[in-house]
Structure formats: C-alpha cells, structure tokens
Short mmCIF file of C-alpha atoms in Angstrom, two decimals:
data_model
loop_
_atom_site.label_atom_id
_atom_site.label_comp_id
_atom_site.label_asym_id
_atom_site.label_seq_id
_atom_site.Cartn_x
_atom_site.Cartn_y
_atom_site.Cartn_z
CA UNK A 1 26.58 45.14 -124.62
CA UNK A 2 23.15 45.32 -123.07
CA UNK A 3 20.41 43.86 -125.21
CA UNK A 4 17.54 46.23 -125.88
CA UNK A 5 15.23 43.75 -127.57
CA UNK A 6 11.54 44.21 -126.97
CA UNK A 7 10.69 47.20 -124.84
CA UNK A 8 7.65 47.76 -122.70
CA UNK A 9 5.49 50.77 -123.40
CA UNK A 10 7.12 52.92 -120.74
CA UNK A 11 10.54 51.37 -120.05
CA UNK A 12 12.96 48.72 -121.19
CA UNK A 13 11.78 45.18 -120.84
CA UNK A 14 14.96 43.52 -119.73
CA UNK A 15 16.03 41.16 -122.55
CA UNK A 16 12.53 39.80 -122.94
CA UNK A 17 13.27 37.78 -126.05
CA UNK A 18 16.29 36.13 -124.44
CA UNK A 19 14.29 35.54 -121.28
CA UNK A 20 11.56 33.77 -123.20
CA UNK A 21 14.04 31.47 -124.87
CA UNK A 22 15.86 30.74 -121.62
CA UNK A 23 12.81 30.01 -119.52
CA UNK A 24 11.38 27.83 -122.23
CA UNK A 25 14.57 25.75 -122.01
CA UNK A 26 14.65 25.41 -118.24
CA UNK A 27 10.95 25.49 -117.36
CA UNK A 28 8.38 24.15 -119.82
CA UNK A 29 6.15 27.02 -120.87
CA UNK A 30 2.71 26.59 -119.38
CA UNK A 31 -0.27 26.39 -121.65
CA UNK A 32 -2.51 29.43 -121.46
CA UNK A 33 -5.99 28.92 -120.08
CA UNK A 34 -8.15 29.16 -123.22
CA UNK A 35 -10.72 31.91 -123.51
CA UNK A 36 -13.44 29.28 -123.38
CA UNK A 37 -12.35 27.90 -120.01
CA UNK A 38 -15.06 28.12 -117.35
CA UNK A 39 -14.03 31.14 -115.29
CA UNK A 40 -15.98 33.39 -112.97
CA UNK A 41 -17.65 36.36 -114.56
CA UNK A 42 -16.01 38.79 -112.15
CA UNK A 43 -12.79 40.44 -113.31
CA UNK A 44 -9.69 38.63 -111.98
CA UNK A 45 -7.62 40.47 -109.41
CA UNK A 46 -10.34 41.44 -106.96
CA UNK A 47 -9.62 40.71 -103.30
CA UNK A 48 -10.22 37.10 -102.29
CA UNK A 49 -13.67 36.28 -100.95
CA UNK A 50 -12.26 33.43 -98.87
CA UNK A 51 -8.95 31.94 -97.89
CA UNK A 52 -7.01 30.04 -100.53
CA UNK A 53 -6.41 26.35 -100.17
CA UNK A 54 -3.00 25.20 -98.96
CA UNK A 55 -0.12 26.08 -101.27
CA UNK A 56 1.66 22.92 -102.48
CA UNK A 57 5.37 22.48 -101.87
CA UNK A 58 7.68 23.25 -104.76
CA UNK A 59 9.49 20.47 -106.58
CA UNK A 60 12.91 21.83 -107.46
CA UNK A 61 15.22 20.57 -110.19
CA UNK A 62 18.59 21.72 -111.53
CA UNK A 63 18.45 24.23 -114.38
CA UNK A 64 21.87 25.92 -114.47
CA UNK A 65 22.47 27.79 -117.74
CA UNK A 66 25.61 28.56 -119.69
CA UNK A 67 26.96 31.84 -118.36
CA UNK A 68 24.70 31.68 -115.30
CA UNK A 69 25.45 30.66 -111.73
CA UNK A 70 26.05 27.03 -110.83
CA UNK A 71 23.36 25.54 -108.67
CA UNK A 72 20.41 27.41 -110.15
CA UNK A 73 17.18 25.45 -109.65
CA UNK A 74 13.73 25.78 -111.20
CA UNK A 75 10.20 24.73 -110.34
CA UNK A 76 6.57 25.50 -111.20
CA UNK A 77 4.16 27.29 -108.87
CA UNK A 78 0.40 26.98 -109.44
CA UNK A 79 -1.59 30.16 -108.78
CA UNK A 80 -5.30 30.90 -109.15
CA UNK A 81 -6.38 32.61 -112.31
CA UNK A 82 -8.79 34.55 -110.10
CA UNK A 83 -7.98 34.91 -106.40
CA UNK A 84 -11.68 35.29 -105.59
CA UNK A 85 -11.97 31.64 -106.58
CA UNK A 86 -8.74 30.00 -105.38
CA UNK A 87 -9.93 26.49 -106.26
CA UNK A 88 -10.89 27.47 -109.81
CA UNK A 89 -8.69 27.44 -112.94
CA UNK A 90 -4.98 27.65 -112.20
CA UNK A 91 -2.06 29.26 -113.98
CA UNK A 92 1.54 28.09 -113.71
CA UNK A 93 4.45 30.37 -112.82
CA UNK A 94 8.07 29.54 -113.55
CA UNK A 95 10.14 30.10 -110.39
CA UNK A 96 13.86 29.80 -109.73
CA UNK A 97 16.30 29.89 -106.82
CA UNK A 98 19.94 29.88 -105.81
CA UNK A 99 20.37 28.31 -102.41
CA UNK A 100 22.79 29.90 -99.99
CA UNK A 101 26.29 28.56 -100.51
CA UNK A 102 27.03 29.17 -96.80
CA UNK A 103 24.10 27.64 -94.88
CA UNK A 104 25.56 28.67 -91.52
CA UNK A 105 25.41 32.32 -92.63
CA UNK A 106 21.91 32.12 -94.10
CA UNK A 107 19.40 34.53 -92.57
CA UNK A 108 16.48 34.37 -95.00
CA UNK A 109 15.27 34.54 -98.61
CA UNK A 110 15.82 37.43 -101.02
CA UNK A 111 13.29 37.88 -103.81
CA UNK A 112 14.49 39.48 -107.06
CA UNK A 113 11.54 41.37 -108.59
CA UNK A 114 12.02 41.96 -112.33
CA UNK A 115 11.12 45.09 -114.25
CA UNK A 116 8.81 45.46 -117.17
CA UNK A 117 5.94 44.86 -117.21
CA UNK A 118 7.23 41.80 -119.00
CA UNK A 119 10.65 41.21 -117.46
CA UNK A 120 11.64 37.64 -116.58
CA UNK A 121 12.69 36.96 -113.02
CA UNK A 122 14.21 33.61 -114.00
CA UNK A 123 16.42 35.36 -116.55
CA UNK A 124 17.24 38.14 -114.08
CA UNK A 125 18.40 35.57 -111.55
CA UNK A 126 20.55 33.92 -114.22
CA UNK A 127 22.10 37.29 -115.09
CA UNK A 128 22.63 38.70 -111.60
CA UNK A 129 22.70 35.62 -109.36
CA UNK A 130 26.46 35.18 -109.24
CA UNK A 131 27.01 38.88 -108.52
CA UNK A 132 24.41 38.77 -105.75
CA UNK A 133 26.03 35.69 -104.24
CA UNK A 134 29.36 37.50 -104.24
CA UNK A 135 27.86 40.51 -102.49
CA UNK A 136 25.68 38.73 -99.95
CA UNK A 137 28.08 36.10 -98.62
CA UNK A 138 25.53 33.34 -98.25
CA UNK A 139 23.08 35.44 -96.21
CA UNK A 140 20.15 34.47 -98.44
CA UNK A 141 18.59 31.93 -100.65
CA UNK A 142 17.99 34.09 -103.76
CA UNK A 143 14.72 33.49 -105.62
CA UNK A 144 12.66 34.97 -108.42
CA UNK A 145 9.73 34.20 -110.69
CA UNK A 146 8.42 34.88 -114.15
CA UNK A 147 5.22 36.88 -113.58
CA UNK A 148 2.05 35.57 -115.19
CA UNK A 149 2.27 36.23 -118.91
CA UNK A 150 6.09 36.12 -119.01
CA UNK A 151 8.73 33.60 -120.07
CA UNK A 152 8.06 30.11 -118.74
CA UNK A 153 4.82 31.08 -117.00
CA UNK A 154 1.33 30.84 -118.50
CA UNK A 155 1.18 33.21 -121.47
CA UNK A 156 -1.49 35.24 -123.20
CA UNK A 157 -1.77 36.49 -126.76
CA UNK A 158 -3.50 39.39 -128.48
CA UNK A 159 -3.07 38.05 -132.03
CA UNK A 160 -1.48 41.27 -133.31
CA UNK A 161 -0.07 41.50 -136.84
CA UNK A 162 3.70 41.89 -137.12
CA UNK A 163 3.41 45.49 -138.31
CA UNK A 164 1.72 46.42 -135.03
CA UNK A 165 4.41 44.66 -132.99
CA UNK A 166 7.41 46.71 -134.06
CA UNK A 167 8.95 48.59 -131.17
CA UNK A 168 8.17 51.91 -132.84
CA UNK A 169 4.53 50.92 -133.28
CA UNK A 170 4.00 49.29 -129.88
CA UNK A 171 5.29 52.59 -128.62
CA UNK A 172 3.15 55.40 -130.02
CA UNK A 173 5.70 57.47 -131.92
CA UNK A 174 3.83 60.20 -133.82
CA UNK A 175 4.23 60.69 -137.54
CA UNK A 176 7.08 62.86 -138.80
CA UNK A 177 4.76 65.88 -138.85
CA UNK A 178 3.44 65.14 -135.35
CA UNK A 179 0.16 63.67 -136.52
CA UNK A 180 -1.41 60.88 -134.47
CA UNK A 181 -4.14 59.55 -136.79
CA UNK A 182 -2.19 56.35 -137.49
CA UNK A 183 -1.41 55.93 -133.77
CA UNK A 184 -5.09 56.29 -132.95
CA UNK A 185 -6.19 53.69 -135.49
CA UNK A 186 -3.51 51.25 -134.33
CA UNK A 187 -4.35 51.75 -130.66
CA UNK A 188 -8.01 51.05 -131.35
CA UNK A 189 -7.40 47.86 -133.33
CA UNK A 190 -4.85 46.64 -130.77
CA UNK A 191 -7.37 47.05 -127.95
CA UNK A 192 -9.98 45.28 -130.07
CA UNK A 193 -7.62 42.38 -130.82
CA UNK A 194 -6.64 41.99 -127.17
CA UNK A 195 -10.30 41.93 -126.13
CA UNK A 196 -11.10 39.40 -128.84
CA UNK A 197 -8.11 37.06 -128.34
CA UNK A 198 -6.64 37.63 -124.88
CA UNK A 199 -9.23 35.81 -122.80
CA UNK A 200 -9.18 35.52 -119.01
CA UNK A 201 -5.40 35.15 -118.80
CA UNK A 202 -4.79 38.54 -120.40
CA UNK A 203 -7.39 40.12 -118.11
CA UNK A 204 -5.55 38.69 -115.09
CA UNK A 205 -2.28 40.43 -115.96
CA UNK A 206 -2.23 43.11 -113.26
CA UNK A 207 0.19 44.43 -110.68
CA UNK A 208 -2.28 43.45 -107.95
CA UNK A 209 -2.23 39.82 -109.07
CA UNK A 210 1.56 39.81 -109.36
CA UNK A 211 1.65 40.95 -105.73
CA UNK A 212 -0.69 38.12 -104.71
CA UNK A 213 1.40 35.67 -106.74
CA UNK A 214 4.52 36.78 -104.87
CA UNK A 215 2.83 36.14 -101.56
CA UNK A 216 1.77 32.70 -102.73
CA UNK A 217 5.41 32.08 -103.67
CA UNK A 218 6.41 33.15 -100.16
CA UNK A 219 4.01 30.61 -98.69
CA UNK A 220 5.29 27.86 -101.00
CA UNK A 221 8.83 28.64 -99.83
CA UNK A 222 7.73 28.28 -96.22
CA UNK A 223 8.94 31.76 -95.31
CA UNK A 224 7.25 34.09 -92.83
CA UNK A 225 9.06 37.09 -94.36
CA UNK A 226 10.89 37.94 -97.56
CA UNK A 227 13.61 40.41 -98.32
CA UNK A 228 13.55 41.86 -101.83
CA UNK A 229 15.43 43.72 -104.54
CA UNK A 230 13.01 45.24 -107.05
CA UNK A 231 14.21 47.17 -110.09
CA UNK A 232 12.26 49.66 -112.25
CA UNK A 233 8.66 48.43 -112.57
CA UNK A 234 9.73 45.94 -109.91
CA UNK A 235 9.93 48.86 -107.45
CA UNK A 236 6.23 49.53 -107.96
CA UNK A 237 5.44 45.84 -107.51
CA UNK A 238 7.63 45.82 -104.40
CA UNK A 239 6.01 48.94 -102.99
CA UNK A 240 2.56 47.50 -103.59
CA UNK A 241 3.58 44.27 -101.83
CA UNK A 242 4.93 46.24 -98.87
CA UNK A 243 1.64 48.14 -98.75
CA UNK A 244 -0.54 45.02 -98.84
CA UNK A 245 1.63 42.62 -96.83
CA UNK A 246 3.85 44.77 -94.58
CA UNK A 247 4.05 41.99 -91.98
CA UNK A 248 5.82 39.78 -94.52
CA UNK A 249 8.60 42.23 -95.48
CA UNK A 250 12.08 42.04 -94.02
CA UNK A 251 14.74 44.13 -95.83
CA UNK A 252 13.28 45.82 -98.90
CA UNK A 253 15.37 47.46 -101.66
CA UNK A 254 13.67 49.56 -104.36
CA UNK A 255 16.07 50.41 -107.20
CA UNK A 256 15.14 52.91 -109.97
CA UNK A 257 11.76 54.10 -108.81
CA UNK A 258 8.74 55.56 -110.58
CA UNK A 259 6.03 57.91 -109.39
CA UNK A 260 3.39 55.74 -107.62
CA UNK A 261 0.50 58.16 -108.26
CA UNK A 262 -2.48 55.75 -108.24
CA UNK A 263 -4.50 57.86 -110.65
CA UNK A 264 -1.90 57.56 -113.42
CA UNK A 265 0.46 54.61 -112.73
CA UNK A 266 2.13 53.58 -116.04
CA UNK A 267 0.66 56.53 -117.88
CA UNK A 268 2.63 58.79 -115.58
CA UNK A 269 5.80 56.71 -115.92
CA UNK A 270 5.60 56.92 -119.70
CA UNK A 271 5.06 60.69 -119.67
CA UNK A 272 8.01 61.15 -117.31
CA UNK A 273 10.38 59.55 -119.81
CA UNK A 274 10.37 62.77 -121.86
CA UNK A 275 12.12 64.46 -118.95
CA UNK A 276 14.32 61.44 -118.28
CA UNK A 277 15.84 61.36 -121.77
CA UNK A 278 16.55 65.09 -121.58
CA UNK A 279 18.20 64.60 -118.17
CA UNK A 280 20.42 61.87 -119.59
CA UNK A 281 21.39 63.41 -122.96
CA UNK A 282 24.30 65.46 -121.52
CA UNK A 283 26.04 62.23 -120.46
CA UNK A 284 25.93 60.89 -124.01
CA UNK A 285 26.94 64.29 -125.39
CA UNK A 286 30.01 64.44 -123.15
CA UNK A 287 30.98 60.91 -124.18
CA UNK A 288 30.44 61.57 -127.90
CA UNK A 289 32.55 64.76 -127.83
CA UNK A 290 35.40 63.26 -125.82
CA UNK A 291 38.68 63.42 -127.77
CA UNK A 292 39.16 59.75 -126.87
CA UNK A 293 36.38 58.95 -129.34
CA UNK A 294 38.62 60.08 -132.19
CA UNK A 295 40.64 56.90 -131.71
CA UNK A 296 37.65 54.62 -132.31
CA UNK A 297 36.09 56.81 -134.98
CA UNK A 298 32.99 57.55 -132.91
CA UNK A 299 33.54 61.20 -132.02
CA UNK A 300 30.45 63.11 -133.14
CA UNK A 301 31.38 66.70 -132.27
CA UNK A 302 34.13 68.88 -130.90
CA UNK A 303 32.08 70.12 -127.95
CA UNK A 304 29.34 68.41 -125.91
CA UNK A 305 26.84 71.21 -126.56
CA UNK A 306 27.03 70.42 -130.29
CA UNK A 307 25.77 66.84 -129.96
CA UNK A 308 22.12 67.48 -129.15
CA UNK A 309 21.45 69.87 -132.09
CA UNK A 310 23.38 67.51 -134.38
CA UNK A 311 21.14 64.64 -133.32
CA UNK A 312 17.93 66.63 -133.73
CA UNK A 313 18.96 67.87 -137.18
CA UNK A 314 19.84 64.34 -138.29
CA UNK A 315 16.50 62.97 -137.02
CA UNK A 316 14.64 65.73 -138.89
CA UNK A 317 16.56 64.91 -142.09
CA UNK A 318 15.71 61.22 -141.74
CA UNK A 319 12.06 62.18 -141.25
CA UNK A 320 12.20 63.75 -144.71
CA UNK A 321 14.58 61.28 -146.34
CA UNK A 322 14.70 57.83 -144.67
CA UNK A 323 17.88 55.89 -145.37
CA UNK A 324 18.03 52.27 -146.50
CA UNK A 325 19.56 49.86 -144.00
CA UNK A 326 20.93 46.33 -144.08
CA UNK A 327 17.41 45.13 -143.12
CA UNK A 328 15.32 44.96 -146.31
CA UNK A 329 12.12 46.97 -146.06
CA UNK A 330 13.10 48.71 -142.79
CA UNK A 331 14.65 52.11 -143.54
CA UNK A 332 16.27 54.27 -140.88
CA UNK A 333 13.76 57.00 -140.14
CA UNK A 334 13.88 59.85 -137.69
CA UNK A 335 11.56 57.86 -135.46
CA UNK A 336 13.89 54.85 -135.47
CA UNK A 337 16.83 57.10 -134.63
CA UNK A 338 14.95 58.64 -131.70
CA UNK A 339 14.02 55.18 -130.45
CA UNK A 340 17.67 54.12 -130.74
CA UNK A 341 18.60 57.07 -128.53
CA UNK A 342 15.95 56.22 -125.98
CA UNK A 343 17.19 52.63 -125.81
CA UNK A 344 20.87 53.52 -125.69
CA UNK A 345 20.77 56.06 -122.89
CA UNK A 346 19.72 53.33 -120.44
CA UNK A 347 23.37 52.25 -120.20
CA UNK A 348 26.77 53.75 -120.98
CA UNK A 349 27.65 50.40 -122.56
CA UNK A 350 25.23 51.17 -125.40
CA UNK A 351 26.74 54.56 -126.31
CA UNK A 352 29.12 53.11 -128.96
CA UNK A 353 26.29 51.38 -130.79
CA UNK A 354 24.27 54.61 -130.94
CA UNK A 355 27.29 56.57 -132.17
CA UNK A 356 27.91 53.97 -134.87
CA UNK A 357 24.33 54.34 -136.06
CA UNK A 358 24.60 58.12 -136.14
CA UNK A 359 27.88 57.95 -138.06
CA UNK A 360 26.38 55.56 -140.61
CA UNK A 361 23.34 57.79 -141.01
CA UNK A 362 25.58 60.78 -141.69
CA UNK A 363 27.80 58.99 -144.23
CA UNK A 364 26.28 58.90 -147.75
CA UNK A 365 28.36 55.82 -148.56
CA UNK A 366 27.42 53.82 -145.46
CA UNK A 367 24.48 51.49 -144.94
CA UNK A 368 23.23 51.60 -141.33
CA UNK A 369 22.91 48.33 -139.43
CA UNK A 370 19.82 48.14 -137.20
CA UNK A 371 19.84 46.27 -133.92
CA UNK A 372 17.14 43.57 -133.54
CA UNK A 373 14.94 45.78 -131.37
CA UNK A 374 14.68 48.26 -134.24
CA UNK A 375 14.33 45.76 -137.07
CA UNK A 376 12.29 42.81 -135.76
CA UNK A 377 8.74 42.49 -134.50
CA UNK A 378 8.20 41.84 -130.82
CA UNK A 379 6.71 38.37 -130.14
CA UNK A 380 2.96 38.64 -129.73
CA UNK A 381 2.96 37.19 -126.20
CA UNK A 382 5.56 39.76 -125.08
CA UNK A 383 3.53 42.61 -126.53
CA UNK A 384 0.41 41.24 -124.83
CA UNK A 385 1.88 41.29 -121.33
CA UNK A 386 3.45 44.73 -121.75
CA UNK A 387 0.18 46.22 -122.99
CA UNK A 388 -2.09 44.14 -120.78
CA UNK A 389 -0.63 45.08 -117.40
CA UNK A 390 -0.58 48.83 -117.96
CA UNK A 391 -4.09 48.87 -119.41
CA UNK A 392 -5.59 46.53 -116.80
CA UNK A 393 -4.13 48.46 -113.86
CA UNK A 394 -5.84 51.83 -114.31
CA UNK A 395 -8.17 53.68 -116.68
CA UNK A 396 -6.65 56.11 -119.21
CA UNK A 397 -9.73 58.34 -119.32
CA UNK A 398 -8.92 61.34 -121.54
CA UNK A 399 -10.94 61.76 -124.76
CA UNK A 400 -9.18 61.02 -128.04
CA UNK A 401 -9.33 64.71 -128.93
CA UNK A 402 -7.01 65.59 -126.04
CA UNK A 403 -4.00 63.65 -127.31
CA UNK A 404 -3.14 65.76 -130.36
CA UNK A 405 -2.62 68.98 -128.37
CA UNK A 406 -0.72 67.08 -125.66
CA UNK A 407 1.63 65.59 -128.25
CA UNK A 408 2.22 68.97 -129.88
CA UNK A 409 3.11 70.57 -126.56
CA UNK A 410 5.40 67.73 -125.54
CA UNK A 411 7.19 67.74 -128.93
CA UNK A 412 7.98 71.41 -128.41
CA UNK A 413 9.14 70.96 -124.82
CA UNK A 414 11.02 67.68 -125.32
CA UNK A 415 11.99 67.21 -128.98
CA UNK A 416 14.26 64.23 -128.27
CA UNK A 417 11.18 62.09 -127.64
CA UNK A 418 8.95 63.95 -130.13
CA UNK A 419 5.69 63.60 -128.19
CA UNK A 420 5.72 59.81 -127.89
CA UNK A 421 5.55 59.70 -124.06
CA UNK A 422 2.16 61.47 -123.94
CA UNK A 423 0.63 59.94 -127.07
CA UNK A 424 -2.43 57.73 -127.29
CA UNK A 425 -2.12 54.00 -126.46
CA UNK A 426 -4.43 50.98 -126.61
CA UNK A 427 -5.38 51.74 -122.99
CA UNK A 428 -7.57 54.58 -124.25
CA UNK A 429 -9.80 51.99 -125.95
CA UNK A 430 -9.39 49.13 -123.46
CA UNK A 431 -12.55 47.08 -123.05
CA UNK A 432 -12.20 45.91 -119.44
CA UNK A 433 -12.38 48.27 -116.49
CA UNK A 434 -9.81 47.77 -113.73
CA UNK A 435 -11.02 45.43 -111.01
CA UNK A 436 -10.20 48.07 -108.39
CA UNK A 437 -8.17 51.28 -108.27
CA UNK A 438 -4.48 50.76 -107.52
CA UNK A 439 -3.60 50.96 -103.85
CA UNK A 440 -2.07 54.22 -102.73
CA UNK A 441 1.48 53.83 -101.40
CA UNK A 442 1.65 55.27 -97.87
CA UNK A 443 4.01 55.61 -94.92
CA UNK A 444 2.04 53.08 -92.89
CA UNK A 445 4.15 50.03 -92.04
CA UNK A 446 7.60 49.04 -90.83
CA UNK A 447 10.58 51.26 -91.62
CA UNK A 448 12.48 48.62 -93.61
CA UNK A 449 12.84 50.11 -97.12
CA UNK A 450 16.02 51.37 -98.80
CA UNK A 451 15.59 53.24 -102.09
CA UNK A 452 18.48 53.74 -104.50
CA UNK A 453 18.27 55.96 -107.55
CA UNK A 454 20.56 57.28 -110.28
CA UNK A 455 20.18 61.03 -110.59
CA UNK A 456 20.06 60.91 -114.41
CA UNK A 457 17.90 57.86 -115.02
CA UNK A 458 16.24 58.17 -118.45
CA UNK A 459 13.47 55.64 -117.82
CA UNK A 460 12.47 56.20 -114.20
CA UNK A 461 13.56 59.82 -113.76
CA UNK A 462 14.73 61.21 -110.46
CA UNK A 463 11.73 63.53 -110.26
CA UNK A 464 9.42 60.51 -110.21
CA UNK A 465 11.55 58.69 -107.64
CA UNK A 466 11.14 61.66 -105.31
CA UNK A 467 7.38 61.10 -105.48
CA UNK A 468 7.88 57.50 -104.32
CA UNK A 469 10.17 58.75 -101.57
CA UNK A 470 7.56 61.23 -100.37
CA UNK A 471 4.83 58.58 -100.41
CA UNK A 472 6.85 56.17 -98.26
CA UNK A 473 7.77 58.81 -95.69
CA UNK A 474 9.49 57.42 -92.60
CA UNK A 475 9.38 53.86 -93.96
CA UNK A 476 12.28 54.55 -96.32
CA UNK A 477 15.71 56.06 -96.82
CA UNK A 478 16.88 57.27 -100.24
CA UNK A 479 20.39 56.85 -101.63
CA UNK A 480 20.93 59.17 -104.61
CA UNK A 481 23.77 58.12 -106.93
CA UNK A 482 25.26 60.90 -109.05
CA UNK A 483 25.24 58.77 -112.17
CA UNK A 484 23.30 58.20 -115.37
CA UNK A 485 21.58 55.11 -116.68
CA UNK A 486 18.79 52.83 -115.59
CA UNK A 487 19.40 50.42 -112.71
CA UNK A 488 21.79 51.37 -109.93
CA UNK A 489 22.70 48.44 -107.63
CA UNK A 490 25.18 46.16 -109.41
CA UNK A 491 24.46 48.22 -112.52
CA UNK A 492 26.55 51.39 -112.76
CA UNK A 493 29.66 50.28 -110.89
CA UNK A 494 29.21 52.89 -108.18
CA UNK A 495 31.04 51.45 -105.18
CA UNK A 496 29.29 53.71 -102.67
CA UNK A 497 25.81 52.77 -103.86
CA UNK A 498 26.61 49.06 -104.09
CA UNK A 499 28.21 49.07 -100.65
CA UNK A 500 25.23 50.83 -99.06
CA UNK A 501 22.72 48.33 -100.45
CA UNK A 502 24.88 45.31 -99.61
CA UNK A 503 25.38 46.53 -96.05
CA UNK A 504 21.64 46.95 -95.60
CA UNK A 505 20.84 43.49 -96.93
CA UNK A 506 23.55 41.76 -94.91
CA UNK A 507 23.46 43.72 -91.65
CA UNK A 508 20.19 45.66 -91.67
CA UNK A 509 22.03 48.98 -91.34
CA UNK A 510 20.62 51.89 -93.36
CA UNK A 511 21.80 55.50 -93.53
CA UNK A 512 20.24 57.50 -90.72
CA UNK A 513 19.02 60.01 -93.30
CA UNK A 514 18.71 60.25 -97.06
CA UNK A 515 22.20 60.37 -98.51
CA UNK A 516 24.15 60.79 -101.73
CA UNK A 517 26.91 58.88 -103.48
CA UNK A 518 29.32 60.75 -105.76
CA UNK A 519 29.59 59.59 -109.35
#
C-alpha cells in the first residue's frame, strides 16, 4: 500500500515522513544555517555574479537500507546558500547513488528527480533503484539528492503549531458551508511565522536554486552531461534545468507533468487538481461497483454511476454530523473524507483503504480508522519546505476578497474537491518577493526529452501536461498512457509505457511522433 503521509500543497509528497527517517539514518541531517548567520542582504536564488569556486569531490560511503538495493551509497554535497556569493555560507545536501553493476555497459549517469516540493531523492532511489537497475541493464550510475530543506539535507522551520500542520489545514479546505474566514486567518499567521522563524534557509527554498544545486551535483560527479527521470514536481525541476543548462542534458524523461505557466506555477498546479480528481473518479467508481468487491466486503454500489453521488452525500452528512474515529479528538468529517479520496485516487493500490473508510462511515456500529496522513500533524520542517518553495517561486497576487467567489464557483463545478484547489494559501501573505520570475519553458534546445503521462492523473492532470508538451515543442515527444493514477514509468504496470521509456534511456530511440499506450 502506498503511504500518503504528509502531502504538499498541490500534490502528494512521496512518503515524506519515511524519507526523513531514512535519510536521517543514512546521512546525518545537516544543521540549518541560523537566521542570525551573516548572509547577503539580497534574496537567495538570483543568478550568480561570478563563477563558483571548485566543487569538492564527493566522499561516498555504503548506506544500503532494508528493502532497498544492495550497493546504495551516500555522501554530502556542500552548496552555497546564495549562489551570488558562492564562497559565503554553505548548506549541505544529502546525495545518493547506485553504481552500474555492469561497468562495461555503462554509458553515463541518470539523475532521479523527486516530486514534491518536499520529496526525498535518497528515499526515491531506495524505493525505485532496484527496479531501475533491472530496466537499464547497467547503462547508468543512478543518482539522486534530497533537495535543500528535505530529509538529510539542511532543513528549515516555520515554527507552526500542530493544529496548523494537519494535512487538512496545510491544504486550505474550506469550512463545511464554504466559508474561508478560518483559512484566511491561518494563511496569514502561517506566512507570519515563516517570515519570523524561517530565516535565510527558508528563503532559499526555490526551484531555481534546486536547479543550480543539481548542476553543482553534476560537477561534483565529474559528468559533462546527465540523463534524468523526473516525476511530478520533478518534471518542472527537470524542465527548468533543461531550459537553463541544455548543454548538460543527455536523455531526459519527464513523467507526470504539470502546466509550466510561469505566471502561476504551483498555484496553477493546485487549481488543476479539481479537474484531475474528477477525471480519476470514474476509475474508483468502476472498481467500487465491481461484483468482485462483494467477496471482500468493499462493494459500494451496484453500478459505477452510483458511487459518486453516494460519496458526495456521505461527505455532506459528515459535514453536518462528524463521526468519532479510533483517533481521540479527530472525528471523521466531510473534509477528511474528501482528503482521503484525493489521496487514494493517486494509486489503484489505495482504493481498498478508501472503500474501507467509506464503509465504516456508513455503518452506525463501526468506528472508522484514520490513516496517519489524516490523523497526525505533518512535521514542521516538512510543512516549511512544501509551503516555502511554492511561495518563494512566484507571487500569488490576487486580493483576499477574490478568493471567496473563486471557492464558491469551484465548489459548484467540482464538488469532490469542494473549492480547496483555488482557496487562499500562505502565499497570499508571503513577506518575501521572488528573486526573479520563473523562467519560461521554451522549445529552444536539443530534442532530447521524452514525456510520459497517464491520461487520468488526479494530481498532474492530462490537460496540464499538454501545456508542458506545447511549451517544449520539437524538443519533446509525448507518450500518453490510457491509465489512471499519478506516476507512470514503473508505476502503473503499463508494459508499453515502461518499454518506451526504457528503450529511450538505453538506446536513445524515441517515437517519431507523439504516441499512445493502451491501458
């Protein structure tokens, strides 16, 4: 079962809590640069004023984990807090690699770019390294990193109270009646706390600096070029890297893509999730109405078209009459049920857990059991990186008065997400302006990108991926997989999609044109 602990504001943060624990065990967590450290007054992330000093070689050590691939190694990479001042205060990034097990077949280095913001690359490599090795036949050393603010890398903190770090409060779910007064107050105090407590490290958490950190990693590895597999938010990081450093890209895979509109960035990704959940709901409905579910007691309806209205009616009932759960003080509300749906539709593997929750909510004699993501507060450092990156990247300029009408309209159009995707966030009150506008993704550069996308992705919807495809133009080819869920390559079991990506990474061959894979 996929873990859904600790989500980012616009998409799942891939097992962030587990990643933090793992990287702390294999790479000592770096101490954050305190807010009182002498740092330049200019906002971190601006283009360097002069060349950085030489990047030191990495000192690798064994760090294989139970359940992970043998031979995994870890190291620490120093990076400038502010690239305008490369010899100033340094942060430490946790990095990891799997060396090719067939040196004679090795052709380069493949970078795994995690999602998020807030996903751990070290954990991702532990989870997917063995599968990648099996697919790639020794063609690559496989590497990844924990971005600044994540896992074993230098962390930042906003000092948020536990009540403001619940998944359904980090995400701005409106009140049962659609009101956003509580969301607005929370967003304001979260922005205030981050400004007061986050210091220069929090201000450095940007996509632009993650891109520069990746290039510093490339230099430390001694590679002229990298190949890459970026997933979800990692596709945006990967696209930004390919835009800034096209001469250092080899074979580039972007899996589960968002709209790269530079005026909106994460704000647009979050809004698109309202459409994504609606796109995905029919898959869950078909599963939940399948007669096979009668055998495991999880059949919710006789026909698929009955599941959606059943869910909406149950959520509305729980809005009026929350139900006690096995977690003291955390009742099952309509909001928690909607969040459970949003989490579960990322993967077919999570459908049974959602159906169990619905069944327990319907049964007067049952006490629902909440998963940790619904019942426990997100660690403060994880909340800080998820909030910090999206707010540092781009301004969210609309006046507070605009959010109420937007939420009302979105609730009517997309009741499964009840207006959350367009609601107010701390970014509305963020104290620091972005260092520079995000770079526009263009078709300028080598034609070395393969995109792969599930047609019914609830978190990075297909409609947004088409915007990335249009932006990249002749640089890319798109493989559309007729499947649901988030994450396609080595994720949905689609042999056609997996084969197409593997062939590209191992041989360089791409489809001549955009193509489709049947579900």
